[in-house]
Short mmCIF file of C-alpha atoms in Angstrom, two decimals:
data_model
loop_
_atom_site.label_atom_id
_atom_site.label_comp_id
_atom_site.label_asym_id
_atom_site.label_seq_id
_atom_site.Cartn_x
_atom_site.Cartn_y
_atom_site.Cartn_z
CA UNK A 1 249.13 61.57 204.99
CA UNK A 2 246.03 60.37 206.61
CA UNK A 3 244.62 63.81 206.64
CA UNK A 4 245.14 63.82 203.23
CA UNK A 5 243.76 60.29 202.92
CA UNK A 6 240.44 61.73 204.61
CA UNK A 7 240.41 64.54 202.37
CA UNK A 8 240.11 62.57 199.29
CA UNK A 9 237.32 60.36 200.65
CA UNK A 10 235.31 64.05 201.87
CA UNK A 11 235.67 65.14 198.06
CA UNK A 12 234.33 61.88 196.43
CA UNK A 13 231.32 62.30 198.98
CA UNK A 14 230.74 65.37 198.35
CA UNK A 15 231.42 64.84 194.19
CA UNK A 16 228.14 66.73 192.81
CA UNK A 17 228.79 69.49 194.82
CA UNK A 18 232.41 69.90 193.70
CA UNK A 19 230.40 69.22 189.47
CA UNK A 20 227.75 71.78 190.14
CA UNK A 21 229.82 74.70 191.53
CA UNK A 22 232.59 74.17 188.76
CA UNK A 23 230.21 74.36 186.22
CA UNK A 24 228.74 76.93 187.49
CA UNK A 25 232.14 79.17 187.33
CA UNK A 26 232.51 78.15 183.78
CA UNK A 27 228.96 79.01 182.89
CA UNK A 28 229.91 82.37 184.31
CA UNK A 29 233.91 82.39 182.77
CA UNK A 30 234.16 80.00 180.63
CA UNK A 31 237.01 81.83 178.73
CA UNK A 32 239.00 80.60 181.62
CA UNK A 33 238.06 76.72 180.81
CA UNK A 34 238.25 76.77 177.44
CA UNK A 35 242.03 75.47 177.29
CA UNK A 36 240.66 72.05 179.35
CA UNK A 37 239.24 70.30 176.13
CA UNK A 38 242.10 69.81 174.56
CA UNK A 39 242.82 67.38 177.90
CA UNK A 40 239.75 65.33 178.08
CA UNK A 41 240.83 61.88 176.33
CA UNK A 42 244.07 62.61 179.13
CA UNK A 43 241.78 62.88 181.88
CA UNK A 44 239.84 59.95 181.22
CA UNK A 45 242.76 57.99 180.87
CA UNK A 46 243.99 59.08 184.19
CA UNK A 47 240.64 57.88 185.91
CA UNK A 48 240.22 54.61 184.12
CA UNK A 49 244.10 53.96 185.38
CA UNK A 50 242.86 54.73 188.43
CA UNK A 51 240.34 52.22 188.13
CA UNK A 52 242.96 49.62 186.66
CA UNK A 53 244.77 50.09 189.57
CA UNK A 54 241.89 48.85 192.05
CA UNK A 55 240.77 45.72 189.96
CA UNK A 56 241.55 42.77 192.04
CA UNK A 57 241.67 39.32 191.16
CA UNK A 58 238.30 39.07 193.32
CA UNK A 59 236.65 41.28 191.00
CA UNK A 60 237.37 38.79 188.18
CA UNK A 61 236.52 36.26 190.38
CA UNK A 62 232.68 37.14 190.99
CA UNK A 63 232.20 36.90 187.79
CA UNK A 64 232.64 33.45 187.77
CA UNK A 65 230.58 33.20 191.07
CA UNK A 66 227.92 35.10 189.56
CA UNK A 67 227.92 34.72 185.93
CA UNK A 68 223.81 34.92 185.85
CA UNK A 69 223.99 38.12 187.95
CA UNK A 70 226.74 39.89 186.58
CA UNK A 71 225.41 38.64 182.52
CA UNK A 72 222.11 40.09 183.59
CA UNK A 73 223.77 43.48 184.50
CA UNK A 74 225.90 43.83 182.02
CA UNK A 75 223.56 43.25 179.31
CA UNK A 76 220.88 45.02 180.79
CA UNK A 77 223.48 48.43 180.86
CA UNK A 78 224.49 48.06 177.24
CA UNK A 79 220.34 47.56 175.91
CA UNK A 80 218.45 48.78 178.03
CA UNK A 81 219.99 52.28 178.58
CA UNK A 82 220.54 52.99 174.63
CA UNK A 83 217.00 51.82 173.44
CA UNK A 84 215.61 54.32 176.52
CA UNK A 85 218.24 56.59 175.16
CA UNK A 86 216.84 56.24 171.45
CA UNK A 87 212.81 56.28 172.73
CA UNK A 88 213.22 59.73 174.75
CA UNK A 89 215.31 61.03 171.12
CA UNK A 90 212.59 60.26 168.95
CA UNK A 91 209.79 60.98 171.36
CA UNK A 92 210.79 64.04 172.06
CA UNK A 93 211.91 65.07 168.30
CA UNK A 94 215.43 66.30 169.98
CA UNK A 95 217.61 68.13 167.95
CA UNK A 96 220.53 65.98 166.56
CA UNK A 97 223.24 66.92 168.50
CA UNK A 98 221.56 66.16 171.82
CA UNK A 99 220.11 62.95 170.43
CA UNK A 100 223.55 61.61 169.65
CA UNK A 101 224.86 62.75 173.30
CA UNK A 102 222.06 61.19 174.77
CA UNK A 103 222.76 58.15 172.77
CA UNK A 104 226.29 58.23 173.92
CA UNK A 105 225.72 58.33 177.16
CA UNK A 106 223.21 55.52 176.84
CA UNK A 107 225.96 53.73 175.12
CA UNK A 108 228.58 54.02 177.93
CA UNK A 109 229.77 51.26 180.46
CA UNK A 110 229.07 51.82 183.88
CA UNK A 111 231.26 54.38 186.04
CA UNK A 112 233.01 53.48 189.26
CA UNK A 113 230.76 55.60 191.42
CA UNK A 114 227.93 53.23 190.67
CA UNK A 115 229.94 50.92 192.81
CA UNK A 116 230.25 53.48 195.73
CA UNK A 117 226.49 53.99 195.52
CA UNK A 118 225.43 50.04 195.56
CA UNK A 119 227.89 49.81 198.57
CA UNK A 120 225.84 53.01 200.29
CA UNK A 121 222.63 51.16 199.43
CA UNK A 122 223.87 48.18 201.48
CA UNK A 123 223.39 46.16 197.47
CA UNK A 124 225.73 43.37 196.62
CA UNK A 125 228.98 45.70 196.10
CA UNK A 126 231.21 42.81 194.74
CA UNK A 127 228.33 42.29 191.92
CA UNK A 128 228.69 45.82 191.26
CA UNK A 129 232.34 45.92 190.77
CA UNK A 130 232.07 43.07 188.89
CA UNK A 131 229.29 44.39 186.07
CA UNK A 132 231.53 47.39 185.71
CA UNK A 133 234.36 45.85 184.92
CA UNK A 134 233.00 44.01 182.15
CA UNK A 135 231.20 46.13 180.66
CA UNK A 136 234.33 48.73 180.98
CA UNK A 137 236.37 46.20 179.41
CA UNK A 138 233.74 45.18 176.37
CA UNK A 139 232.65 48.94 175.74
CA UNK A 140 235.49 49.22 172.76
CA UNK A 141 233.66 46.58 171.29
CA UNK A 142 229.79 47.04 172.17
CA UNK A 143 230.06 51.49 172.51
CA UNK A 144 231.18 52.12 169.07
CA UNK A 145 228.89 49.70 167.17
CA UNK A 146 225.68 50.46 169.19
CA UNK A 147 225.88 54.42 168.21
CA UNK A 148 226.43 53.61 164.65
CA UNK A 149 223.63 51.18 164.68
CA UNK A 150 220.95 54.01 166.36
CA UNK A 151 222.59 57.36 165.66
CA UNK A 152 223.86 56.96 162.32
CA UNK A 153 220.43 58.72 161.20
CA UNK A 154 221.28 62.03 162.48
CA UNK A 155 225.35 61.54 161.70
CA UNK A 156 227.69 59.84 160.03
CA UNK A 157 229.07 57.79 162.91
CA UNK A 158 232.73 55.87 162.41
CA UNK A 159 232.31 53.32 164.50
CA UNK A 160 236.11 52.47 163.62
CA UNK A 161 237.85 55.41 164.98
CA UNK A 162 234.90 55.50 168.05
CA UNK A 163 236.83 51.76 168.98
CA UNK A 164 240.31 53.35 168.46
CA UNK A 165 239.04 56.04 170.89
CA UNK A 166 237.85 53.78 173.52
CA UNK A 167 240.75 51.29 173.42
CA UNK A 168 243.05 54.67 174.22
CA UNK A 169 241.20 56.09 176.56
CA UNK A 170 239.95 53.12 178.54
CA UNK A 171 241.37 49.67 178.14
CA UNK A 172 245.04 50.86 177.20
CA UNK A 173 245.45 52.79 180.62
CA UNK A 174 243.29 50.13 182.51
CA UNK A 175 245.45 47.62 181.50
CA UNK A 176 248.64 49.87 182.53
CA UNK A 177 246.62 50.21 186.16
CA UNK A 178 246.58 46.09 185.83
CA UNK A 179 250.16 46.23 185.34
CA UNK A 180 250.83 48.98 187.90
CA UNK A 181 248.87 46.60 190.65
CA UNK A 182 250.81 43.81 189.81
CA UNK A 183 254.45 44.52 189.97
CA UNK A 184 254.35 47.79 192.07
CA UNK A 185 251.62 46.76 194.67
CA UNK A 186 252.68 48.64 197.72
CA UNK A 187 252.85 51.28 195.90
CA UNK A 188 249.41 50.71 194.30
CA UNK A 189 248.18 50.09 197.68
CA UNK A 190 249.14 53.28 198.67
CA UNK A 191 247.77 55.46 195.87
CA UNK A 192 244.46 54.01 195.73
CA UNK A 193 243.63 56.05 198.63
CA UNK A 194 243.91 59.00 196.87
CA UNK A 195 242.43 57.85 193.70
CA UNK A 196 238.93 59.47 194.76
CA UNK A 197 240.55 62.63 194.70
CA UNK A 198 242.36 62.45 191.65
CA UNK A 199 238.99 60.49 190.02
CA UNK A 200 236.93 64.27 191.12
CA UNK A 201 239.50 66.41 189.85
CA UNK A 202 239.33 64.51 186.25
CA UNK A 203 235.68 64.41 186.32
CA UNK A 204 235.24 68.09 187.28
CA UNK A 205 237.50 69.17 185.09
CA UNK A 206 236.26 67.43 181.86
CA UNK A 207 232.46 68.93 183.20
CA UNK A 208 233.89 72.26 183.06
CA UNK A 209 235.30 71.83 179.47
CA UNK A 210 232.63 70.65 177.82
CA UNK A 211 229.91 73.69 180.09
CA UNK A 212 232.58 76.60 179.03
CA UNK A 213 232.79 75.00 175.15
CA UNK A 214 228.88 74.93 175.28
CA UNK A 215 227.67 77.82 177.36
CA UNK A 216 225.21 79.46 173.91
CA UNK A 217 223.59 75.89 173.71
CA UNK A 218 222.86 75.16 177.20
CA UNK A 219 221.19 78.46 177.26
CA UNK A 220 219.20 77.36 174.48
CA UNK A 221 218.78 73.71 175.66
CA UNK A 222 219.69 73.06 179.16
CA UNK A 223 216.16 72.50 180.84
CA UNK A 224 215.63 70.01 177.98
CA UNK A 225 218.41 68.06 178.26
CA UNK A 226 217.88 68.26 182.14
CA UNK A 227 214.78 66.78 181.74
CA UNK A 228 215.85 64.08 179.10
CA UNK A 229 218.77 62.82 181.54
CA UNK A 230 216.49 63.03 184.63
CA UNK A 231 213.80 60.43 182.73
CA UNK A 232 217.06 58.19 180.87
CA UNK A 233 218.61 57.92 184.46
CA UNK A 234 214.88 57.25 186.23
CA UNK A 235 213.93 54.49 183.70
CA UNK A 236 217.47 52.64 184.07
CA UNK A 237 217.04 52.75 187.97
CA UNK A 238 213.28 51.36 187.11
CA UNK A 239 213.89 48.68 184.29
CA UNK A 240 217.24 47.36 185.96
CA UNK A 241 215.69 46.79 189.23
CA UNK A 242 212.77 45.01 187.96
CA UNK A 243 215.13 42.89 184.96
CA UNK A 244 216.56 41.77 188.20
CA UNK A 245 213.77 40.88 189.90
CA UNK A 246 212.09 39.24 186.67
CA UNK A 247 215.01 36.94 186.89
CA UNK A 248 214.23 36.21 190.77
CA UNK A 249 217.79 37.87 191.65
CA UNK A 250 218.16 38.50 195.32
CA UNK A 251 217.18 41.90 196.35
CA UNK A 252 220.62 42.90 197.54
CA UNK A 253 221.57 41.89 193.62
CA UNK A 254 218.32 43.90 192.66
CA UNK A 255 220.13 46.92 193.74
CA UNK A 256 223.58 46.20 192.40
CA UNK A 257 222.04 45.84 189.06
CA UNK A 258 219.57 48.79 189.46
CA UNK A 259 222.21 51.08 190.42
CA UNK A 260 225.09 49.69 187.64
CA UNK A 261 222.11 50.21 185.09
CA UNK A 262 221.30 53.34 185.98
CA UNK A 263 224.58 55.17 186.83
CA UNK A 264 226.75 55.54 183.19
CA UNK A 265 229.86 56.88 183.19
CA UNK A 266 229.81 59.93 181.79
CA UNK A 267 232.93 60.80 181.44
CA UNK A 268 233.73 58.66 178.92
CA UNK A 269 230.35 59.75 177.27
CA UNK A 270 231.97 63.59 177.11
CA UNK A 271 235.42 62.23 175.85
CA UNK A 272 233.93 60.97 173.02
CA UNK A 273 231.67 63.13 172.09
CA UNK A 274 234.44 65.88 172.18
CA UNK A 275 236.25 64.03 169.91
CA UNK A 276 233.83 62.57 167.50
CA UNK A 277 230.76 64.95 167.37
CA UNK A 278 230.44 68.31 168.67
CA UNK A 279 230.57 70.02 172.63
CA UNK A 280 226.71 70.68 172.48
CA UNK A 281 226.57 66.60 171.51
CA UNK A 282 229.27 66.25 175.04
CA UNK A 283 226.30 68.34 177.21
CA UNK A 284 223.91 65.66 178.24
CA UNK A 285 227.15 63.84 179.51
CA UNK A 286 227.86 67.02 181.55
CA UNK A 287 224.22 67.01 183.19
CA UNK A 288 224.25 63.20 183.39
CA UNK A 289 227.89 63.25 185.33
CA UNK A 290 226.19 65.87 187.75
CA UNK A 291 222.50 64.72 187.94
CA UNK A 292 223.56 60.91 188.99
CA UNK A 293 225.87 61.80 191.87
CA UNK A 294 222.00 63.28 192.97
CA UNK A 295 219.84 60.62 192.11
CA UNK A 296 222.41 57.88 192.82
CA UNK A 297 222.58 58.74 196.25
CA UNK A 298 218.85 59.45 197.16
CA UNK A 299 218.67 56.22 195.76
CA UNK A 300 221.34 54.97 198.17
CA UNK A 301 219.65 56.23 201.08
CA UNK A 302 216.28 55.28 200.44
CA UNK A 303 217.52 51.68 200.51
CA UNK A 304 220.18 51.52 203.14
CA UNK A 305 216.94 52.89 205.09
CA UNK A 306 214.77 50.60 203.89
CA UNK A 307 217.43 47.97 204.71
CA UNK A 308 217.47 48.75 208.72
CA UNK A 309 213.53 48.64 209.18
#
């Protein structure tokens, strides 16, 4: 078992490599990945009750610690990240369909490995946990009705059925994590440890979907939308770091809320884009999901460096 245990924790190091070379396959086959997207919303759900299942009254408590910190964060991640979103769509003139997936992902809470990468960065993990969680549990809410507000000019967006999405896919199994946790907790104990594994799979999976679905557009697209996620990832690491600072957070905080604002999850972003929109709109969530686990960690390293001189 602890073999296994070790295993898991190798793969969620080693995530982007795991994203890259399975997309990479279904670039090359995607006829063989084509079945997946009919599982995406399921594979979500599976990670965010993974993520239900390692929420901790702690977590909720920070918040209360921290309220200035983790308000700071979490609204910095739900404006900050769709207005850059928006900017680089109408700067650039982008197509439709990649302006609403870059929206989308813009739109998203932040994903669990943000936390892995503050922790890495030696940043105030507990702050991290705590902005995600929020913002996880308000994106029903706040997701839906910021895309109808800035991409309803390229689609019709239902912001309705968006919510109905999100509460499915993310707060219903969450809560069932919650539940999990509570009454089955050795159990829960137990499984976490293999939760990075099962979190990889999920994610890999739903890359691989949405690459095979989309292979003709990211022929046509790719660099751009490359490019487009590398600047929407760069300026979240920027303008989170420096919201923090403007705010005099401490620079262990700083980083938290750098890295939460920068890092989306973008597996939700490919979920619902899937469902909603179409797979070349699901793309930028692809790239985003693999170009993160690269930046996040550079990131990660430059500080934990920085932090030993």
């Amino acid at each position: 078992m602890q073999a296994f245990i070790k295993f898991s924790h190798f793969i969620g190091k080693t995530f982007a490599i795991w994203v890259l070379l399975v997309a990479v396959i279904a670039f090359l086959l995607p006829e063989q990945f084509l079945w997946i997207g009919n599982y995406i919303s399921i594979l979500l759900g599976i990670i965010m009750f993974g993520m239900g299942m390692t929420l901790s009254v702690h977590d909720f408590r920070e918040v209360a610690r921290q309220p200035k910190s983790v308000a700071i964060g979490v609204v910095s991640q739900f404006l900050f990240m769709p207005l850059i979103a928006y900017g680089l769509a109408k700067g650039l003139n982008l197509p439709p369909e990649i302006s609403i997936g870059v929206i989308l992902v813009g739109a998203c809470p932040g994903g669990t490995a943000s936390n892995v990468m503050t922790f890495l960065a030696k940043g105030n993990t507990a702050l991290s946990v705590a902005i995600t969680s929020v913002s996880t549990l308000i994106a029903p809410l706040l997701t839906p009705a910021i895309i109808y507000f800035l991409a309803q000019e390229w689609l019709q967006v239902s912001a309705s059925s968006m919510f109905m999405s999100i509460v499915k896919i993310v707060l219903i199994p969450i809560v069932f994590g919650l539940i999990v946790q509570l009454f089955l907790k050795e159990q829960a104990k137990k499984s976490v440890d293999i939760m990075p594994l099962v979190s990889v799979v999920a994610i890999v999976l739903i890359v691989a979907a949405v690459v095979a679905s989309s292979k003709d557009k990211i022929i046509e697209s790719g660099v751009l939308i490359l490019a487009v996620v590398i600047l929407h990832n760069g300026f979240g690491y920027l303008i989170g770091f420096f919201i923090a600072k403007l705010f005099r957070l401490t620079y262990t905080d700083r980083k938290a809320v750098s890295i939460e604002v920068g890092m989306q999850n973008s597996g939700l972003g490919a979920a619902l884009a899937a469902a909603h929109f179409s797979p070349l709109a699901a793309v930028p969530s692809a790239i985003f999901s693999f170009w993160h686990n690269i930046s996040g960690p550079i990131l990660a390293t430059y500080w934990a460096q920085k932090a030993k001189k």
